[in-house]
Amino acid sequence: MERDFQPLEGVRVVEMTHMIMGPSCGMFLGMLGAEVIKVEPPEGDKTRNLTGMGRPFFPLFNRGKKSVQLDLKSDSGRKALDALLATADVFIDNFRDASLARMGADPNELRRQYPRLVLASHKGFLSGPYQDRTALDEVVQMMTGLAYMTGPTGRPLRVGSSANDIMGGLFGALSVVAALMERKETGKGRSLRIGLFENCLLLVAQHMVQFELEGVNPPPMPERTFSWPVYDIFDTADGKQMFVGAVTESQWAALCRLLELDDLLADPALQTRMDQINARDRTIPVVAAAISMRLSAELSENFEALGIPYSPIAKPSDMYSDPHVMRPGGLAASRMPDGQTFRAPSLPVDVDGMMMNAAGDVPALGADTTSVLSALGLDAEAIGKARGTVRNAA
């Protein structure tokens, strides 16, 4: 590319968020070139100190942002926030409206005071009967039927990532970009509400519409009626597992020839895709036995050459040795405040044939407080009062 893809350069985003949904919205906007200023309390965002599966939350979803430390319980902190919002194009939050009001960021007041500001509020639910309920990713997966569809009957199971939180942030970013485009014509901002529940509802829409059109409540995915001749997980000779698919007649024929299943290939009752689907009860055990006699590396090489869909059953950590993930530009490197580095995906988009692999570093708590607030005209004393009692002065 002649220059970095930064279409949102010059857009200032002020973010008051925690956990994943709101921070991911800011991260996406930052990856597209926006200046994202994360407002943190004197003690810092609570996710900075999480451990276990929560350990990546802050560093991963706050890459490339600036950190401004404000005590929003004080008049000085709220005045500094007002001064900051007066320069902003976008305000992102994922707190309850009552909590925002206590912090000096009441959405209705912001709409009145800053008519050009785009407000993006990430909530559990959109407006309606559930709008005041507390929601989590796992809660909405249970509510919408996604957990029902993921696990076997009687064992609803959440999907293995914070999929709704991340997608909710993505819908937030998409809506913000659309509102900014509209503002160029109207000169006015918008109040956007992004719902975690409604995001999950979209994920199960295919199953809802099957019921709507056919009157059939689909079974959980582990027990689904297959639409393909082969679409299963198999054990290989070296004790590994591999997903293999054959979804067309040509793929079925290629798979049978590779596995030397000439009887299946010649069987007059298996000459069409529907024949092959209807005979799965007797053909899949035969395919499984043949695959169990082959090594996974050999199978991978042959499947690749024949264009047969396949994949080893990988762990997330395996991605750091995957040749496609680790190709030049495949991951973006970020630095933590303590100097530790980590590699993680950027936006999954090629721009003019090149990956967007610059995600930015993780800000230290309050690292940008002085530079941002002094540019607004606050002196050292006012900045000290606005940020409250702190351990790490910027």
mmCIF file of C-alpha atoms in Angstrom:
data_model
loop_
_atom_site.group_PDB
_atom_site.id
_atom_site.type_symbol
_atom_site.label_atom_id
_atom_site.label_comp_id
_atom_site.label_asym_id
_atom_site.label_seq_id
_atom_site.Cartn_x
_atom_site.Cartn_y
_atom_site.Cartn_z
ATOM 1 C CA MET A 1 0.000 0.000 0.000
ATOM 2 C CA GLU A 2 1.183 3.534 -0.686
ATOM 3 C CA ARG A 3 0.222 4.519 2.864
ATOM 4 C CA ASP A 4 -1.339 2.819 5.836
ATOM 5 C CA PHE A 5 -5.088 2.234 5.602
ATOM 6 C CA GLN A 6 -6.309 4.812 8.140
ATOM 7 C CA PRO A 7 -9.725 5.976 6.902
ATOM 8 C CA LEU A 8 -10.731 7.232 10.376
ATOM 9 C CA GLU A 9 -7.621 9.365 10.845
ATOM 10 C CA GLY A 10 -8.637 12.612 12.548
ATOM 11 C CA VAL A 11 -11.626 11.049 14.329
ATOM 12 C CA ARG A 12 -11.400 11.337 18.118
ATOM 13 C CA VAL A 13 -13.098 8.618 20.152
ATOM 14 C CA VAL A 14 -13.578 8.897 23.916
ATOM 15 C CA GLU A 15 -14.215 5.534 25.502
ATOM 16 C CA MET A 16 -15.581 4.696 28.968
ATOM 17 C CA THR A 17 -15.834 0.925 28.917
ATOM 18 C CA HIS A 18 -14.740 -2.284 30.597
ATOM 19 C CA MET A 19 -14.585 -6.022 29.879
ATOM 20 C CA ILE A 20 -14.900 -6.861 26.128
ATOM 21 C CA MET A 21 -17.903 -5.530 24.211
ATOM 22 C CA GLY A 22 -17.233 -1.805 24.570
ATOM 23 C CA PRO A 23 -13.418 -2.063 24.443
ATOM 24 C CA SER A 24 -13.577 -4.149 21.266
ATOM 25 C CA CYS A 25 -15.608 -1.402 19.557
ATOM 26 C CA GLY A 26 -12.893 1.121 20.398
ATOM 27 C CA MET A 27 -10.189 -1.304 19.291
ATOM 28 C CA PHE A 28 -11.803 -1.775 15.873
ATOM 29 C CA LEU A 29 -12.146 1.981 15.377
ATOM 30 C CA GLY A 30 -8.531 2.467 16.443
ATOM 31 C CA MET A 31 -7.349 -0.127 13.947
ATOM 32 C CA LEU A 32 -9.053 1.953 11.260
ATOM 33 C CA GLY A 33 -7.095 5.038 12.283
ATOM 34 C CA ALA A 34 -9.223 6.752 14.926
ATOM 35 C CA GLU A 35 -7.580 8.272 17.998
ATOM 36 C CA VAL A 36 -9.134 6.320 20.869
ATOM 37 C CA ILE A 37 -8.843 7.802 24.361
ATOM 38 C CA LYS A 38 -9.767 5.387 27.119
ATOM 39 C CA VAL A 39 -10.934 7.155 30.278
ATOM 40 C CA GLU A 40 -9.997 5.139 33.364
ATOM 41 C CA PRO A 41 -10.682 5.720 37.068
ATOM 42 C CA PRO A 42 -7.742 6.480 39.407
ATOM 43 C CA GLU A 43 -7.361 2.765 40.214
ATOM 44 C CA GLY A 44 -7.555 1.803 36.535
ATOM 45 C CA ASP A 45 -9.900 -0.395 34.543
ATOM 46 C CA LYS A 46 -10.722 -3.448 36.659
ATOM 47 C CA THR A 47 -9.867 -5.795 33.808
ATOM 48 C CA ARG A 48 -6.211 -4.724 34.063
ATOM 49 C CA ASN A 49 -5.853 -7.069 37.044
ATOM 50 C CA LEU A 50 -7.786 -10.128 35.885
ATOM 51 C CA THR A 51 -6.092 -13.529 35.803
ATOM 52 C CA GLY A 52 -6.741 -16.854 34.078
ATOM 53 C CA MET A 53 -9.034 -16.574 31.066
ATOM 54 C CA GLY A 54 -9.560 -12.915 31.937
ATOM 55 C CA ARG A 55 -5.836 -12.131 31.705
ATOM 56 C CA PRO A 56 -5.924 -11.205 27.983
ATOM 57 C CA PHE A 57 -9.020 -8.976 28.245
ATOM 58 C CA PHE A 58 -7.323 -5.648 28.871
ATOM 59 C CA PRO A 59 -4.189 -6.018 26.738
ATOM 60 C CA LEU A 60 -5.982 -7.615 23.780
ATOM 61 C CA PHE A 61 -8.962 -5.281 23.481
ATOM 62 C CA ASN A 62 -7.194 -2.047 24.438
ATOM 63 C CA ARG A 63 -4.305 -2.164 21.991
ATOM 64 C CA GLY A 64 -3.449 1.128 20.339
ATOM 65 C CA LYS A 65 -5.425 3.332 22.724
ATOM 66 C CA LYS A 66 -4.438 6.276 24.892
ATOM 67 C CA SER A 67 -5.147 6.118 28.628
ATOM 68 C CA VAL A 68 -6.434 9.170 30.487
ATOM 69 C CA GLN A 69 -6.945 8.836 34.214
ATOM 70 C CA LEU A 70 -9.885 10.805 35.654
ATOM 71 C CA ASP A 71 -11.578 10.805 39.037
ATOM 72 C CA LEU A 72 -15.151 11.200 37.870
ATOM 73 C CA LYS A 73 -16.382 11.346 41.467
ATOM 74 C CA SER A 74 -14.825 14.797 41.685
ATOM 75 C CA ASP A 75 -15.928 18.067 40.100
ATOM 76 C CA SER A 76 -12.450 18.482 38.607
ATOM 77 C CA GLY A 77 -12.588 15.081 36.957
ATOM 78 C CA ARG A 78 -16.046 15.701 35.489
ATOM 79 C CA LYS A 79 -15.005 19.120 34.182
ATOM 80 C CA ALA A 80 -12.005 17.551 32.486
ATOM 81 C CA LEU A 81 -14.299 14.926 30.919
ATOM 82 C CA ASP A 82 -16.555 17.705 29.615
ATOM 83 C CA ALA A 83 -13.566 19.440 28.065
ATOM 84 C CA LEU A 84 -12.483 16.167 26.460
ATOM 85 C CA LEU A 85 -15.943 15.352 25.102
ATOM 86 C CA ALA A 86 -16.179 18.821 23.584
ATOM 87 C CA THR A 87 -13.332 17.775 21.249
ATOM 88 C CA ALA A 88 -14.653 14.273 20.522
ATOM 89 C CA ASP A 89 -16.477 12.840 17.526
ATOM 90 C CA VAL A 90 -17.551 9.590 19.190
ATOM 91 C CA PHE A 91 -18.316 8.492 22.754
ATOM 92 C CA ILE A 92 -18.346 4.752 23.504
ATOM 93 C CA ASP A 93 -19.685 3.218 26.703
ATOM 94 C CA ASN A 94 -20.941 -0.076 28.067
ATOM 95 C CA PHE A 95 -22.173 0.964 31.510
ATOM 96 C CA ARG A 96 -25.730 1.368 32.749
ATOM 97 C CA ASP A 97 -27.178 4.809 32.061
ATOM 98 C CA ALA A 98 -27.528 5.475 35.804
ATOM 99 C CA SER A 99 -23.829 4.727 36.316
ATOM 100 C CA LEU A 100 -22.924 7.018 33.426
ATOM 101 C CA ALA A 101 -24.991 9.814 34.937
ATOM 102 C CA ARG A 102 -23.114 9.499 38.230
ATOM 103 C CA MET A 103 -19.857 9.801 36.269
ATOM 104 C CA GLY A 104 -20.979 12.957 34.503
ATOM 105 C CA ALA A 105 -21.796 11.265 31.218
ATOM 106 C CA ASP A 106 -25.592 11.056 31.199
ATOM 107 C CA PRO A 107 -26.477 10.052 27.621
ATOM 108 C CA ASN A 108 -29.457 12.408 27.367
ATOM 109 C CA GLU A 109 -27.397 15.332 28.614
ATOM 110 C CA LEU A 110 -24.555 14.482 26.210
ATOM 111 C CA ARG A 111 -27.029 14.377 23.326
ATOM 112 C CA ARG A 112 -28.230 17.882 24.257
ATOM 113 C CA GLN A 113 -24.802 19.341 25.030
ATOM 114 C CA TYR A 114 -22.894 17.876 22.076
ATOM 115 C CA PRO A 115 -25.282 17.517 19.113
ATOM 116 C CA ARG A 116 -22.482 16.442 16.726
ATOM 117 C CA LEU A 117 -21.305 13.658 19.022
ATOM 118 C CA VAL A 118 -21.984 10.056 17.979
ATOM 119 C CA LEU A 119 -22.959 8.084 21.084
ATOM 120 C CA ALA A 120 -22.426 4.305 20.957
ATOM 121 C CA SER A 121 -23.864 2.582 24.026
ATOM 122 C CA HIS A 122 -23.217 -1.146 24.307
ATOM 123 C CA LYS A 123 -25.935 -2.741 26.418
ATOM 124 C CA GLY A 124 -27.235 -6.169 27.277
ATOM 125 C CA PHE A 125 -30.476 -5.584 25.368
ATOM 126 C CA LEU A 126 -31.944 -3.066 22.976
ATOM 127 C CA SER A 127 -34.970 -1.037 24.069
ATOM 128 C CA GLY A 128 -37.879 -3.246 25.101
ATOM 129 C CA PRO A 129 -39.113 -5.467 27.943
ATOM 130 C CA TYR A 130 -35.599 -6.680 28.806
ATOM 131 C CA GLN A 131 -33.773 -3.363 28.445
ATOM 132 C CA ASP A 132 -32.885 -3.087 32.149
ATOM 133 C CA ARG A 133 -31.791 -6.697 32.667
ATOM 134 C CA THR A 134 -28.194 -7.586 33.392
ATOM 135 C CA ALA A 135 -26.632 -9.633 30.608
ATOM 136 C CA LEU A 136 -23.430 -11.530 29.966
ATOM 137 C CA ASP A 137 -22.254 -13.364 26.866
ATOM 138 C CA GLU A 138 -23.160 -16.686 28.473
ATOM 139 C CA VAL A 139 -26.579 -15.392 29.561
ATOM 140 C CA VAL A 140 -27.654 -14.389 26.064
ATOM 141 C CA GLN A 141 -26.315 -17.624 24.599
ATOM 142 C CA MET A 142 -28.635 -19.506 26.954
ATOM 143 C CA MET A 143 -31.569 -17.149 26.256
ATOM 144 C CA THR A 144 -31.456 -17.247 22.456
ATOM 145 C CA GLY A 145 -30.920 -20.966 21.933
ATOM 146 C CA LEU A 146 -27.286 -20.700 20.846
ATOM 147 C CA ALA A 147 -26.158 -22.814 23.814
ATOM 148 C CA TYR A 148 -28.954 -25.310 23.052
ATOM 149 C CA MET A 149 -27.745 -25.592 19.468
ATOM 150 C CA THR A 150 -24.073 -25.965 20.462
ATOM 151 C CA GLY A 151 -24.234 -28.781 23.012
ATOM 152 C CA PRO A 152 -25.925 -32.198 22.780
ATOM 153 C CA THR A 153 -29.488 -32.609 24.052
ATOM 154 C CA GLY A 154 -29.701 -31.847 27.760
ATOM 155 C CA ARG A 155 -26.240 -30.283 27.847
ATOM 156 C CA PRO A 156 -26.455 -26.689 26.586
ATOM 157 C CA LEU A 157 -22.969 -25.369 25.975
ATOM 158 C CA ARG A 158 -21.639 -21.872 25.394
ATOM 159 C CA VAL A 159 -19.376 -21.420 22.392
ATOM 160 C CA GLY A 160 -15.663 -21.424 23.154
ATOM 161 C CA SER A 161 -14.992 -17.687 22.916
ATOM 162 C CA SER A 162 -16.563 -14.343 23.843
ATOM 163 C CA ALA A 163 -18.150 -14.335 20.409
ATOM 164 C CA ASN A 164 -21.112 -12.102 21.207
ATOM 165 C CA ASP A 165 -19.049 -9.506 23.050
ATOM 166 C CA ILE A 166 -16.596 -9.237 20.168
ATOM 167 C CA MET A 167 -19.288 -9.217 17.485
ATOM 168 C CA GLY A 168 -21.257 -6.672 19.512
ATOM 169 C CA GLY A 169 -18.211 -4.410 19.456
ATOM 170 C CA LEU A 170 -17.935 -4.971 15.720
ATOM 171 C CA PHE A 171 -21.571 -3.957 15.167
ATOM 172 C CA GLY A 172 -20.902 -0.930 17.363
ATOM 173 C CA ALA A 173 -17.940 0.085 15.212
ATOM 174 C CA LEU A 174 -19.901 -0.491 11.999
ATOM 175 C CA SER A 175 -22.751 1.676 13.287
ATOM 176 C CA VAL A 176 -20.344 4.411 14.374
ATOM 177 C CA VAL A 177 -18.741 4.542 10.922
ATOM 178 C CA ALA A 178 -22.200 4.761 9.328
ATOM 179 C CA ALA A 179 -23.227 7.566 11.715
ATOM 180 C CA LEU A 180 -20.036 9.493 10.960
ATOM 181 C CA MET A 181 -20.741 9.189 7.244
ATOM 182 C CA GLU A 182 -24.259 10.504 7.768
ATOM 183 C CA ARG A 183 -22.965 13.368 9.933
ATOM 184 C CA LYS A 184 -20.979 14.682 6.969
ATOM 185 C CA GLU A 185 -24.331 15.435 5.317
ATOM 186 C CA THR A 186 -26.474 16.400 8.318
ATOM 187 C CA GLY A 187 -23.962 17.874 10.760
ATOM 188 C CA LYS A 188 -25.670 15.921 13.555
ATOM 189 C CA GLY A 189 -24.636 12.890 15.590
ATOM 190 C CA ARG A 190 -26.717 9.882 16.543
ATOM 191 C CA SER A 191 -27.474 7.896 19.680
ATOM 192 C CA LEU A 192 -26.691 4.257 18.946
ATOM 193 C CA ARG A 193 -27.606 1.347 21.209
ATOM 194 C CA ILE A 194 -25.962 -2.001 20.508
ATOM 195 C CA GLY A 195 -27.503 -5.098 22.125
ATOM 196 C CA LEU A 196 -25.602 -8.188 23.218
ATOM 197 C CA PHE A 197 -28.812 -10.235 23.156
ATOM 198 C CA GLU A 198 -29.784 -9.043 19.685
ATOM 199 C CA ASN A 199 -26.302 -9.829 18.425
ATOM 200 C CA CYS A 200 -26.713 -13.415 19.620
ATOM 201 C CA LEU A 201 -30.196 -13.498 18.119
ATOM 202 C CA LEU A 202 -28.653 -12.846 14.718
ATOM 203 C CA LEU A 203 -26.283 -15.779 15.256
ATOM 204 C CA VAL A 204 -29.209 -18.185 15.681
ATOM 205 C CA ALA A 205 -31.371 -16.602 12.971
ATOM 206 C CA GLN A 206 -30.725 -19.474 10.539
ATOM 207 C CA HIS A 207 -32.278 -21.912 12.999
ATOM 208 C CA MET A 208 -35.174 -19.557 13.761
ATOM 209 C CA VAL A 209 -35.967 -19.194 10.076
ATOM 210 C CA GLN A 210 -35.833 -22.951 9.504
ATOM 211 C CA PHE A 211 -38.599 -23.262 12.090
ATOM 212 C CA GLU A 212 -40.462 -20.320 10.553
ATOM 213 C CA LEU A 213 -40.378 -21.789 7.042
ATOM 214 C CA GLU A 214 -40.640 -25.514 7.758
ATOM 215 C CA GLY A 215 -42.241 -25.720 11.202
ATOM 216 C CA VAL A 216 -39.286 -27.823 12.348
ATOM 217 C CA ASN A 217 -37.321 -27.027 15.486
ATOM 218 C CA PRO A 218 -33.797 -28.071 14.474
ATOM 219 C CA PRO A 219 -31.931 -30.422 16.813
ATOM 220 C CA PRO A 220 -28.633 -29.347 18.414
ATOM 221 C CA MET A 221 -25.735 -29.237 15.979
ATOM 222 C CA PRO A 222 -24.111 -32.443 17.358
ATOM 223 C CA GLU A 223 -27.336 -34.284 16.438
ATOM 224 C CA ARG A 224 -28.245 -32.427 13.259
ATOM 225 C CA THR A 225 -29.533 -34.041 10.112
ATOM 226 C CA PHE A 226 -26.594 -33.881 7.752
ATOM 227 C CA SER A 227 -26.824 -32.219 4.368
ATOM 228 C CA TRP A 228 -23.494 -33.666 3.201
ATOM 229 C CA PRO A 229 -22.195 -37.179 2.480
ATOM 230 C CA VAL A 230 -19.180 -36.744 4.794
ATOM 231 C CA TYR A 231 -18.952 -33.992 7.408
ATOM 232 C CA ASP A 232 -17.380 -35.563 10.469
ATOM 233 C CA ILE A 233 -14.439 -35.829 12.862
ATOM 234 C CA PHE A 234 -12.266 -38.916 12.483
ATOM 235 C CA ASP A 235 -9.371 -40.528 14.359
ATOM 236 C CA THR A 236 -6.105 -41.056 12.476
ATOM 237 C CA ALA A 237 -3.487 -43.783 12.843
ATOM 238 C CA ASP A 238 -1.181 -41.555 14.896
ATOM 239 C CA GLY A 239 -3.826 -40.816 17.533
ATOM 240 C CA LYS A 240 -4.892 -37.421 16.212
ATOM 241 C CA GLN A 241 -8.292 -36.132 15.204
ATOM 242 C CA MET A 242 -9.231 -34.575 11.898
ATOM 243 C CA PHE A 243 -12.369 -33.036 10.463
ATOM 244 C CA VAL A 244 -13.087 -34.169 6.897
ATOM 245 C CA GLY A 245 -15.835 -33.008 4.575
ATOM 246 C CA ALA A 246 -17.053 -34.280 1.216
ATOM 247 C CA VAL A 247 -19.974 -32.104 0.190
ATOM 248 C CA THR A 248 -20.178 -32.746 -3.554
ATOM 249 C CA GLU A 249 -20.212 -35.830 -5.756
ATOM 250 C CA SER A 250 -16.723 -34.988 -7.027
ATOM 251 C CA GLN A 251 -15.339 -34.675 -3.496
ATOM 252 C CA TRP A 252 -17.027 -37.953 -2.556
ATOM 253 C CA ALA A 253 -15.398 -39.679 -5.517
ATOM 254 C CA ALA A 254 -11.983 -38.182 -4.742
ATOM 255 C CA LEU A 255 -12.222 -39.257 -1.111
ATOM 256 C CA CYS A 256 -13.243 -42.805 -2.016
ATOM 257 C CA ARG A 257 -10.399 -43.138 -4.505
ATOM 258 C CA LEU A 258 -7.867 -41.774 -2.005
ATOM 259 C CA LEU A 259 -9.004 -44.159 0.727
ATOM 260 C CA GLU A 260 -9.262 -47.072 -1.761
ATOM 261 C CA LEU A 261 -12.961 -47.512 -1.071
ATOM 262 C CA ASP A 262 -13.737 -48.887 -4.495
ATOM 263 C CA ASP A 263 -16.832 -50.730 -3.269
ATOM 264 C CA LEU A 264 -18.452 -47.473 -2.179
ATOM 265 C CA LEU A 265 -17.434 -45.758 -5.399
ATOM 266 C CA ALA A 266 -18.971 -48.512 -7.524
ATOM 267 C CA ASP A 267 -22.105 -49.047 -5.429
ATOM 268 C CA PRO A 268 -25.139 -48.242 -7.651
ATOM 269 C CA ALA A 269 -27.013 -47.068 -4.540
ATOM 270 C CA LEU A 270 -24.414 -44.332 -3.887
ATOM 271 C CA GLN A 271 -24.277 -42.477 -7.190
ATOM 272 C CA THR A 272 -25.953 -39.188 -6.203
ATOM 273 C CA ARG A 273 -25.357 -36.844 -3.323
ATOM 274 C CA MET A 274 -28.770 -37.644 -1.797
ATOM 275 C CA ASP A 275 -27.973 -41.364 -2.078
ATOM 276 C CA GLN A 276 -24.721 -40.755 -0.234
ATOM 277 C CA ILE A 277 -26.394 -38.628 2.449
ATOM 278 C CA ASN A 278 -29.165 -41.156 3.046
ATOM 279 C CA ALA A 279 -26.611 -43.966 3.394
ATOM 280 C CA ARG A 280 -24.432 -42.218 5.998
ATOM 281 C CA ASP A 281 -25.239 -44.804 8.674
ATOM 282 C CA ARG A 282 -23.416 -47.476 6.691
ATOM 283 C CA THR A 283 -20.800 -45.387 4.835
ATOM 284 C CA ILE A 284 -19.353 -43.254 7.644
ATOM 285 C CA PRO A 285 -18.065 -46.270 9.660
ATOM 286 C CA VAL A 286 -16.326 -47.500 6.497
ATOM 287 C CA VAL A 287 -14.729 -44.094 5.889
ATOM 288 C CA ALA A 288 -13.732 -43.875 9.552
ATOM 289 C CA ALA A 289 -12.023 -47.283 9.426
ATOM 290 C CA ALA A 290 -10.061 -46.282 6.339
ATOM 291 C CA ILE A 291 -8.951 -42.961 7.815
ATOM 292 C CA SER A 292 -7.906 -44.691 11.039
ATOM 293 C CA MET A 293 -5.277 -46.589 9.016
ATOM 294 C CA ARG A 294 -3.622 -43.398 7.681
ATOM 295 C CA LEU A 295 -1.259 -40.895 9.303
ATOM 296 C CA SER A 296 -2.529 -37.338 9.762
ATOM 297 C CA ALA A 297 0.369 -35.740 7.839
ATOM 298 C CA GLU A 298 -0.210 -38.016 4.853
ATOM 299 C CA LEU A 299 -3.939 -37.321 4.914
ATOM 300 C CA SER A 300 -3.387 -33.563 5.122
ATOM 301 C CA GLU A 301 -1.074 -33.578 2.131
ATOM 302 C CA ASN A 302 -3.476 -35.650 0.047
ATOM 303 C CA PHE A 303 -6.602 -33.724 1.060
ATOM 304 C CA GLU A 304 -4.853 -30.452 0.213
ATOM 305 C CA ALA A 305 -3.891 -31.725 -3.237
ATOM 306 C CA LEU A 306 -7.380 -33.026 -3.973
ATOM 307 C CA GLY A 307 -9.258 -29.959 -2.710
ATOM 308 C CA ILE A 308 -11.083 -31.934 -0.030
ATOM 309 C CA PRO A 309 -12.142 -29.779 2.969
ATOM 310 C CA TYR A 310 -10.254 -30.890 6.068
ATOM 311 C CA SER A 311 -8.669 -29.643 9.257
ATOM 312 C CA PRO A 312 -6.746 -31.068 12.170
ATOM 313 C CA ILE A 313 -8.485 -30.430 15.502
ATOM 314 C CA ALA A 314 -6.298 -27.615 16.791
ATOM 315 C CA LYS A 315 -5.940 -25.760 20.084
ATOM 316 C CA PRO A 316 -5.683 -21.954 20.123
ATOM 317 C CA SER A 317 -2.027 -22.246 21.103
ATOM 318 C CA ASP A 318 -1.396 -24.225 17.920
ATOM 319 C CA MET A 319 -1.992 -21.027 15.949
ATOM 320 C CA TYR A 320 1.497 -19.824 16.903
ATOM 321 C CA SER A 321 2.961 -22.645 14.823
ATOM 322 C CA ASP A 322 0.452 -22.542 11.968
ATOM 323 C CA PRO A 323 2.262 -21.516 8.752
ATOM 324 C CA HIS A 324 -0.623 -19.389 7.491
ATOM 325 C CA VAL A 325 -1.116 -17.542 10.776
ATOM 326 C CA MET A 326 2.635 -17.021 11.100
ATOM 327 C CA ARG A 327 3.201 -15.765 7.540
ATOM 328 C CA PRO A 328 4.655 -12.238 7.349
ATOM 329 C CA GLY A 329 1.979 -9.839 8.578
ATOM 330 C CA GLY A 330 -0.319 -12.579 9.859
ATOM 331 C CA LEU A 331 -0.204 -11.383 13.454
ATOM 332 C CA ALA A 332 0.312 -7.954 14.994
ATOM 333 C CA ALA A 333 2.839 -7.521 17.813
ATOM 334 C CA SER A 334 1.968 -5.328 20.794
ATOM 335 C CA ARG A 335 4.001 -4.218 23.785
ATOM 336 C CA MET A 336 2.721 -4.206 27.366
ATOM 337 C CA PRO A 337 3.547 -1.365 29.753
ATOM 338 C CA ASP A 338 6.094 -3.623 31.516
ATOM 339 C CA GLY A 339 7.876 -4.356 28.221
ATOM 340 C CA GLN A 340 6.406 -7.817 27.689
ATOM 341 C CA THR A 341 5.149 -8.400 24.157
ATOM 342 C CA PHE A 342 2.435 -10.558 22.647
ATOM 343 C CA ARG A 343 1.158 -11.393 19.179
ATOM 344 C CA ALA A 344 -2.520 -11.338 18.256
ATOM 345 C CA PRO A 345 -4.721 -10.941 15.181
ATOM 346 C CA SER A 346 -5.545 -7.536 13.769
ATOM 347 C CA LEU A 347 -8.576 -6.881 11.544
ATOM 348 C CA PRO A 348 -9.190 -9.932 9.310
ATOM 349 C CA VAL A 349 -8.976 -7.865 6.148
ATOM 350 C CA ASP A 350 -6.469 -7.526 3.311
ATOM 351 C CA VAL A 351 -6.215 -3.988 1.952
ATOM 352 C CA ASP A 352 -4.709 -3.816 -1.519
ATOM 353 C CA GLY A 353 -3.250 -7.249 -0.896
ATOM 354 C CA MET A 354 -1.668 -6.428 2.454
ATOM 355 C CA MET A 355 -2.715 -7.371 5.985
ATOM 356 C CA MET A 356 -3.607 -4.667 8.494
ATOM 357 C CA ASN A 357 -1.095 -5.869 11.040
ATOM 358 C CA ALA A 358 -0.407 -2.755 13.141
ATOM 359 C CA ALA A 359 -2.622 -2.972 16.217
ATOM 360 C CA GLY A 360 -0.668 -0.713 18.575
ATOM 361 C CA ASP A 361 0.696 -1.104 22.077
ATOM 362 C CA VAL A 362 -1.124 -1.389 25.408
ATOM 363 C CA PRO A 363 -1.201 1.897 27.351
ATOM 364 C CA ALA A 364 0.037 2.167 30.914
ATOM 365 C CA LEU A 365 -2.580 3.460 33.329
ATOM 366 C CA GLY A 366 -2.911 7.203 32.805
ATOM 367 C CA ALA A 367 0.036 7.340 30.415
ATOM 368 C CA ASP A 368 -1.562 10.030 28.256
ATOM 369 C CA THR A 369 -3.327 12.061 30.914
ATOM 370 C CA THR A 370 -0.941 15.005 30.894
ATOM 371 C CA SER A 371 -0.483 15.231 27.137
ATOM 372 C CA VAL A 372 -4.203 14.986 26.360
ATOM 373 C CA LEU A 373 -5.455 17.304 29.097
ATOM 374 C CA SER A 374 -2.729 19.902 28.688
ATOM 375 C CA ALA A 375 -3.697 20.148 25.009
ATOM 376 C CA LEU A 376 -7.173 21.091 26.245
ATOM 377 C CA GLY A 377 -5.731 23.975 28.229
ATOM 378 C CA LEU A 378 -5.567 22.420 31.706
ATOM 379 C CA ASP A 379 -2.526 23.308 33.776
ATOM 380 C CA ALA A 380 -0.578 20.927 35.993
ATOM 381 C CA GLU A 381 -2.646 21.692 39.085
ATOM 382 C CA ALA A 382 -5.948 21.174 37.277
ATOM 383 C CA ILE A 383 -4.693 17.926 35.772
ATOM 384 C CA GLY A 384 -3.600 16.668 39.191
ATOM 385 C CA LYS A 385 -7.039 17.420 40.648
ATOM 386 C CA ALA A 386 -8.818 15.846 37.680
ATOM 387 C CA ARG A 387 -6.986 12.543 37.926
ATOM 388 C CA GLY A 388 -7.312 12.270 41.726
ATOM 389 C CA THR A 389 -4.973 10.361 43.984
ATOM 390 C CA VAL A 390 -2.804 8.179 41.746
ATOM 391 C CA ARG A 391 0.134 5.838 42.074
ATOM 392 C CA ASN A 392 1.532 6.267 38.575
ATOM 393 C CA ALA A 393 1.625 9.890 37.525
ATOM 394 C CA ALA A 394 2.091 10.457 33.807
#
